[in-house]
Amino acid sequence: MQRILVTGAAGQIGSELTPALRERHGSTNVLASDLRVPAAGSHLSSGPFETLDVRDRSRLQDIVSDHRIDTIYHLAAILSATGEANPQLAWDVNIAGLVNVLEIARAGGVRHVFCPSSIAVFGPETPRDPAPQLTVLRPSTIYGLTKVTGELLGDYYVQRYGLDVRGLRYPGIISSETPPGGGTTDYAVDIFYQAIQTGRYTCFVRQDTVLPMMYMPDCIRATLALMDADTSRLTRHCDYNIAGLSFSAAQLAGEIAKHIRGFVCTYEPDFRQAIADSWPQSLDDRHARADWDWRPSFDLSSMTADMIQRLRPRLTAKRA
Ligand SMILES: NC(=O)c1ccc[n+]([C@@H]2O[C@H](COP(=O)([O-])OP(=O)(O)OC[C@H]3O[C@@H](n4cnc5c(N)ncnc54)[C@H](O)[C@@H]3O)[C@@H](O)[C@H]2O)c1
């Protein structure tokens, strides 16, 4: 039985990945951790939790030793928009945190590490539709810089020390359980909350902005499938492209309007437009498909219908 530590577990992905891991491995075998303590009754209350700043190597080491951790899902990070507001913090958390995880793993005990990368590794010189697996990686955000470095560091620890480090380039993740944490694709989640609550949304990117996205159930499936994959099949380690769905902001608004009569979306691009413009519109994920049988299961219409079905009762009950 694996003994798993999830860092950054209170975030958008961790709050759904942690329960999925607990379902597979048993609640007591999956330790959630984060800088911030999750609210009582949150998705993390189904099992153990420790506060942890991933920059604190000795605390991380103590947690790994005390709980006999052999696998780390390292999700703690500062995302793109927040990173641009505080580049030094993004570098510290994303790089020092990852180095701490990898060094503790190398020293013994931890055998498997999952560390997600992002479409933010791409930049304006990358082919946009689709972005190939092996291509120019010259991002224009500090977040993207840390993610390219993270991919290369992970690959280095695989080659140099024989550690099992795996990662994939998540597109923008859309989910209904925990709000996103300061990324450029957050509009694709915010729009649902505002559409249901007010019938209006002011989008911070242009209507013709097309970005790669993925619905949370596919994100969880992809993560577990990569970690389950037989090592002998893997032709890559820390940088798998994975595609879910790609749509423009206007297409998303149009799909939501099919469910919410009279919904109006307006567009007022801010500094995040430049970040969105530097990212590709779609991804070539042939390696993920060949190596670990990756296939997305949600398209724009099934994702939209499912989001509204989950959020509407919750948000309208709150208002009542
Ligand atoms: N959500 C997306 O759309 C997306 C897309 C691409 C990649 N990713 C990657 O997936 C991972 C998880 O992202 P997320 O969307 O859940 O992010 P999030 O911002 O929702 O959650 C990150 C969590 O990390 C925690 N954290 C921040 N600094 C910390 C520190 N010093 N020590 C410990 N915890 C700290 C935060 O409290 C937060 O709960 C990140 O590596 C991110 O780069 C996410």
Coordinates of C-alpha atoms and ligand atoms in Angstrom, one line a residue:
M1 CA 0.0 0.0 0.0
Q2 CA 1.4 3.4 -1.0
R3 CA 1.8 6.2 1.7
I4 CA 1.1 9.4 -0.1
L5 CA 1.7 13.1 0.7
V6 CA -0.2 15.7 -1.3
T7 CA 1.3 19.3 -1.1
G8 CA -0.9 22.3 -2.0
A9 CA -3.9 20.0 -1.3
A10 CA -6.3 22.8 -0.4
G11 CA -6.1 24.2 -4.0
Q12 CA -8.3 23.8 -7.0
I13 CA -6.8 20.4 -8.1
G14 CA -5.7 19.1 -4.7
S15 CA -9.1 19.4 -3.2
E16 CA -10.4 16.9 -5.8
L17 CA -7.3 14.8 -6.4
T18 CA -6.9 14.1 -2.6
P19 CA -10.3 12.5 -2.2
A20 CA -9.7 10.5 -5.4
L21 CA -6.4 9.2 -4.0
R22 CA -8.1 8.4 -0.7
E23 CA -10.8 6.4 -2.4
R24 CA -8.1 4.3 -4.1
H25 CA -5.5 4.0 -1.3
G26 CA -7.5 4.4 1.9
S27 CA -8.0 7.7 3.7
T28 CA -5.3 7.2 6.3
N29 CA -2.7 6.5 3.7
V30 CA -3.1 9.9 2.0
L31 CA -1.8 12.9 4.0
A32 CA -3.0 16.3 2.7
S33 CA -0.9 19.3 3.4
D34 CA -1.0 23.0 2.6
L35 CA 0.2 26.4 3.7
R36 CA -3.4 27.3 4.7
V37 CA -5.7 25.2 6.9
P38 CA -8.7 24.0 4.9
A39 CA -12.2 25.0 6.2
A40 CA -14.0 22.5 8.5
G41 CA -16.1 20.2 6.4
S42 CA -14.0 20.8 3.2
H43 CA -13.1 18.1 0.8
L44 CA -9.9 17.4 2.8
S45 CA -11.7 16.5 6.0
S46 CA -11.9 12.9 5.0
G47 CA -8.4 12.2 6.2
P48 CA -5.2 13.5 7.9
F49 CA -3.9 17.0 7.3
E50 CA -0.6 18.8 8.2
T51 CA 0.2 22.5 7.6
L52 CA 3.3 22.7 5.5
D53 CA 5.2 25.4 3.7
V54 CA 7.1 23.5 0.9
R55 CA 10.0 26.0 1.2
D56 CA 10.7 24.6 4.7
R57 CA 12.8 21.5 3.9
S58 CA 13.3 20.3 7.5
R59 CA 9.5 20.3 8.1
L60 CA 8.9 18.5 4.9
Q61 CA 11.6 15.9 5.8
D62 CA 10.0 15.4 9.2
I63 CA 6.5 14.9 7.7
V64 CA 7.9 12.4 5.1
S65 CA 9.8 10.5 7.9
D66 CA 7.0 10.6 10.5
H67 CA 4.3 9.4 8.0
R68 CA 6.6 7.0 6.1
I69 CA 5.7 8.7 2.9
D70 CA 6.8 6.9 -0.3
T71 CA 4.9 9.0 -3.0
I72 CA 4.5 12.7 -3.2
Y73 CA 1.9 14.5 -5.4
H74 CA 3.5 18.0 -5.4
L75 CA 0.8 20.5 -6.2
A76 CA 1.9 23.5 -4.1
A77 CA 2.6 26.4 -6.5
I78 CA 2.0 30.1 -7.3
L79 CA 0.1 30.3 -10.6
S80 CA 0.5 32.6 -13.6
A81 CA -1.5 35.8 -12.7
T82 CA -0.4 35.7 -9.0
G83 CA 3.1 35.0 -10.1
E84 CA 3.2 38.2 -12.3
A85 CA 2.2 40.2 -9.2
N86 CA 5.0 38.7 -7.1
P87 CA 7.7 37.0 -9.3
Q88 CA 10.1 36.4 -6.4
L89 CA 7.5 34.5 -4.5
A90 CA 6.6 32.4 -7.6
W91 CA 10.3 31.5 -8.0
D92 CA 10.8 30.7 -4.3
V93 CA 7.7 28.5 -4.0
N94 CA 7.8 26.8 -7.4
I95 CA 11.6 26.2 -7.5
A96 CA 12.7 25.9 -3.9
G97 CA 9.6 23.8 -3.1
L98 CA 10.3 21.4 -5.9
V99 CA 14.0 21.1 -5.1
N100 CA 13.1 20.3 -1.5
V101 CA 10.7 17.5 -2.7
L102 CA 13.2 16.1 -5.1
E103 CA 16.2 16.2 -2.7
I104 CA 14.2 14.5 0.1
A105 CA 13.0 11.9 -2.4
R106 CA 16.6 11.3 -3.6
A107 CA 17.8 10.9 0.0
G108 CA 15.7 7.8 0.3
G109 CA 12.2 6.6 1.2
V110 CA 10.2 8.5 -1.4
R111 CA 10.1 6.5 -4.6
H112 CA 7.5 8.3 -6.8
V113 CA 7.0 12.0 -7.4
F114 CA 4.2 13.6 -9.4
C115 CA 4.8 17.3 -10.3
P116 CA 2.5 18.9 -12.8
S117 CA 3.7 21.3 -15.5
S118 CA 1.5 23.6 -17.5
I119 CA 0.7 25.1 -20.9
A120 CA 2.5 28.1 -19.4
V121 CA 5.8 26.5 -20.5
F122 CA 5.0 27.6 -24.1
G123 CA 5.6 31.2 -25.3
P124 CA 4.9 33.4 -28.3
E125 CA 7.5 31.6 -30.5
T126 CA 5.8 28.2 -29.9
P127 CA 3.6 26.9 -32.8
R128 CA 0.0 27.6 -31.5
D129 CA -2.3 25.2 -33.1
P130 CA -1.3 22.7 -32.0
A131 CA 1.7 23.1 -29.7
P132 CA 4.0 20.1 -30.5
Q133 CA 5.3 17.9 -27.7
L134 CA 8.9 18.8 -28.4
T135 CA 9.1 22.5 -29.3
V136 CA 10.4 26.0 -28.4
L137 CA 9.9 26.6 -24.7
R138 CA 10.5 30.4 -24.2
P139 CA 7.7 31.5 -21.9
S140 CA 7.1 35.2 -21.1
T141 CA 5.8 34.7 -17.5
I142 CA 7.8 33.9 -14.3
Y143 CA 5.3 31.1 -13.8
G144 CA 6.2 29.6 -17.2
L145 CA 9.9 29.9 -16.4
T146 CA 9.4 28.0 -13.2
K147 CA 7.4 25.3 -15.0
V148 CA 10.1 24.8 -17.7
T149 CA 12.7 24.6 -15.0
G150 CA 10.6 22.1 -13.1
E151 CA 10.2 19.9 -16.1
L152 CA 14.0 19.9 -16.7
L153 CA 14.8 19.4 -13.0
G154 CA 12.4 16.4 -12.8
D155 CA 13.9 14.9 -15.9
Y156 CA 17.4 15.4 -14.4
Y157 CA 16.5 13.5 -11.2
V158 CA 15.1 10.7 -13.4
Q159 CA 18.3 10.4 -15.4
R160 CA 20.9 11.2 -12.8
Y161 CA 19.4 9.5 -9.7
G162 CA 16.9 7.0 -11.1
L163 CA 14.0 8.6 -9.2
D164 CA 10.5 8.0 -10.7
V165 CA 9.3 11.6 -11.4
R166 CA 6.3 12.1 -13.6
G167 CA 4.5 15.2 -14.8
L168 CA 2.1 16.5 -17.5
R169 CA 1.3 19.9 -18.9
Y170 CA -2.2 20.6 -17.5
P171 CA -4.3 23.0 -19.7
G172 CA -6.6 25.4 -17.9
I173 CA -8.6 23.3 -15.4
I174 CA -12.3 23.9 -15.1
S175 CA -14.0 22.6 -12.0
S176 CA -17.0 23.1 -9.7
E177 CA -15.7 22.3 -6.2
T178 CA -12.9 24.7 -5.4
P179 CA -12.3 28.1 -7.1
P180 CA -9.1 28.4 -9.1
G181 CA -6.1 30.0 -7.5
G182 CA -4.9 33.0 -9.6
G183 CA -4.3 31.6 -13.1
T184 CA -5.0 33.1 -16.5
T185 CA -7.7 30.6 -17.4
D186 CA -9.7 31.4 -14.3
Y187 CA -12.3 33.2 -16.4
A188 CA -13.5 29.8 -17.7
V189 CA -14.6 28.9 -14.1
D190 CA -15.7 32.4 -12.9
I191 CA -18.1 32.7 -15.8
F192 CA -20.2 29.9 -14.5
Y193 CA -20.5 31.4 -11.0
Q194 CA -21.5 34.8 -12.3
A195 CA -23.8 33.4 -15.0
I196 CA -25.8 31.4 -12.4
Q197 CA -25.7 34.1 -9.7
T198 CA -26.2 37.3 -11.8
G199 CA -26.9 36.4 -15.4
R200 CA -23.9 38.6 -16.5
Y201 CA -20.2 38.2 -16.7
T202 CA -17.3 40.6 -17.6
C203 CA -14.6 38.5 -19.1
F204 CA -11.0 39.5 -18.7
V205 CA -9.9 38.2 -22.1
R206 CA -11.1 39.0 -25.6
Q207 CA -14.0 37.0 -27.0
D208 CA -11.8 35.4 -29.7
T209 CA -9.3 34.1 -27.2
V210 CA -8.9 30.3 -27.6
L211 CA -7.0 28.3 -25.0
P212 CA -6.6 24.6 -24.2
M213 CA -8.8 23.6 -21.2
M214 CA -9.7 20.4 -19.4
Y215 CA -12.6 19.5 -17.1
M216 CA -11.6 18.3 -13.6
P217 CA -12.8 14.7 -14.0
D218 CA -10.5 14.3 -17.0
C219 CA -7.7 16.1 -15.1
I220 CA -8.0 13.6 -12.2
R221 CA -8.2 10.6 -14.7
A222 CA -5.1 11.8 -16.6
T223 CA -3.1 12.2 -13.4
L224 CA -3.9 8.8 -12.0
A225 CA -3.4 7.1 -15.4
L226 CA 0.1 8.7 -15.8
M227 CA 1.0 7.6 -12.3
D228 CA -0.3 4.1 -12.9
A229 CA 1.5 3.7 -16.3
D230 CA 4.1 1.0 -16.7
T231 CA 7.5 2.7 -16.6
S232 CA 8.7 0.7 -19.6
R233 CA 6.0 2.3 -21.8
L234 CA 7.0 5.9 -20.9
T235 CA 8.9 7.7 -23.6
R236 CA 8.8 11.0 -21.6
H237 CA 8.8 11.8 -17.8
C238 CA 7.9 15.3 -16.7
D239 CA 6.4 17.1 -19.7
Y240 CA 3.6 15.2 -21.3
N241 CA 1.2 17.4 -23.4
I242 CA -2.4 16.4 -22.7
A243 CA -5.3 17.9 -24.6
G244 CA -8.9 18.1 -23.4
L245 CA -11.0 20.8 -25.1
S246 CA -10.2 24.1 -26.8
F247 CA -12.7 26.9 -27.2
S248 CA -13.0 30.6 -27.5
A249 CA -14.4 32.7 -24.6
A250 CA -17.3 33.6 -26.9
Q251 CA -18.0 29.9 -27.6
L252 CA -18.1 29.2 -23.9
A253 CA -20.4 32.1 -23.3
G254 CA -22.7 30.8 -26.1
E255 CA -22.8 27.3 -24.6
I256 CA -23.7 28.7 -21.2
A257 CA -26.5 30.8 -22.7
K258 CA -28.1 27.6 -23.9
H259 CA -28.7 26.8 -20.2
I260 CA -29.2 30.2 -18.7
R261 CA -31.7 32.3 -20.7
G262 CA -30.7 35.9 -21.2
F263 CA -27.1 35.4 -20.1
V264 CA -24.9 38.3 -21.3
C265 CA -21.1 38.2 -21.4
T266 CA -19.0 41.4 -22.1
Y267 CA -15.3 41.5 -22.6
E268 CA -12.8 43.9 -20.9
P269 CA -9.3 42.4 -21.4
D270 CA -6.7 43.2 -18.7
F271 CA -3.0 42.2 -18.2
R272 CA -4.0 38.6 -18.5
Q273 CA -4.8 39.0 -22.2
A274 CA -1.1 39.2 -23.0
I275 CA -0.4 36.0 -21.0
A276 CA -3.3 34.2 -22.9
D277 CA -1.9 35.5 -26.2
S278 CA 1.5 33.9 -25.5
W279 CA 0.0 30.5 -25.0
P280 CA -1.1 28.0 -27.7
Q281 CA -4.7 27.3 -28.7
S282 CA -4.4 23.5 -28.7
L283 CA -1.9 20.7 -27.8
D284 CA -0.5 17.7 -29.7
D285 CA -0.9 15.0 -27.1
R286 CA 0.1 12.0 -29.3
H287 CA 2.8 10.8 -26.8
A288 CA 0.3 10.7 -23.9
R289 CA -2.2 8.8 -26.1
A290 CA 0.4 6.3 -27.2
D291 CA 2.3 5.8 -23.9
W292 CA -0.5 5.7 -21.3
D293 CA -3.7 5.6 -23.5
W294 CA -4.8 9.1 -22.7
R295 CA -8.3 10.1 -24.1
P296 CA -10.4 13.0 -22.8
S297 CA -14.0 12.2 -22.1
F298 CA -15.6 15.7 -21.9
D299 CA -16.3 18.1 -24.7
L300 CA -17.6 21.7 -24.5
S301 CA -21.2 20.8 -24.3
S302 CA -21.0 17.9 -21.8
M303 CA -18.6 19.9 -19.6
T304 CA -20.9 23.0 -19.6
A305 CA -24.0 20.9 -18.8
D306 CA -22.3 19.1 -16.0
M307 CA -20.8 22.3 -14.4
I308 CA -24.2 24.0 -14.4
Q309 CA -26.0 20.9 -13.1
R310 CA -23.5 20.8 -10.1
L311 CA -23.2 24.5 -9.4
R312 CA -26.8 25.7 -9.9
P313 CA -28.4 24.0 -6.8
R314 CA -25.5 25.1 -4.6
L315 CA -25.3 28.7 -5.7
T316 CA -29.1 29.3 -5.8
A317 CA -29.4 27.7 -2.3
K318 CA -26.8 30.1 -1.0
R319 CA -28.7 33.1 -2.4
A320 CA -32.1 32.0 -1.0
Ligands
LIG1 N1 -5.5 24.8 -12.2 C1 -5.0 24.9 -13.4 O1 -5.7 25.4 -14.3 C2 -3.6 24.5 -13.6 C3 -3.1 24.5 -15.0 C4 -1.8 24.1 -15.2 C5 -1.0 23.7 -14.2 N2 -1.5 23.6 -12.9 C6 -0.6 23.2 -11.8 O2 -1.3 22.3 -11.0 C7 -0.8 22.4 -9.6 C8 -1.9 22.7 -8.7 O3 -2.6 23.9 -9.1 P1 -4.0 24.4 -8.5 O4 -4.8 24.9 -9.7 O5 -4.6 23.4 -7.6 O6 -3.4 25.7 -7.8 P2 -4.1 26.5 -6.6 O7 -3.5 27.9 -6.6 O8 -5.6 26.3 -6.6 O9 -3.5 25.7 -5.3 C9 -2.2 25.7 -4.9 C10 -2.1 25.5 -3.4 O10 -0.8 25.6 -3.0 C11 -0.8 26.2 -1.8 N3 0.5 26.9 -1.6 C12 1.0 28.1 -2.0 N4 2.2 28.3 -1.6 C13 2.6 27.3 -0.8 C14 3.7 27.0 0.0 N5 4.8 27.8 0.0 N6 3.7 25.8 0.7 C15 2.6 25.0 0.6 N7 1.5 25.2 -0.1 C16 1.5 26.4 -0.8 C17 -1.9 27.2 -1.8 O11 -2.3 27.5 -0.5 C18 -2.9 26.5 -2.6 O12 -3.9 25.8 -1.8 C19 0.3 23.6 -9.7 O13 1.5 23.0 -9.8 C20 -0.1 24.3 -10.9 O14 1.0 25.0 -11.5 C21 -2.8 24.1 -12.6

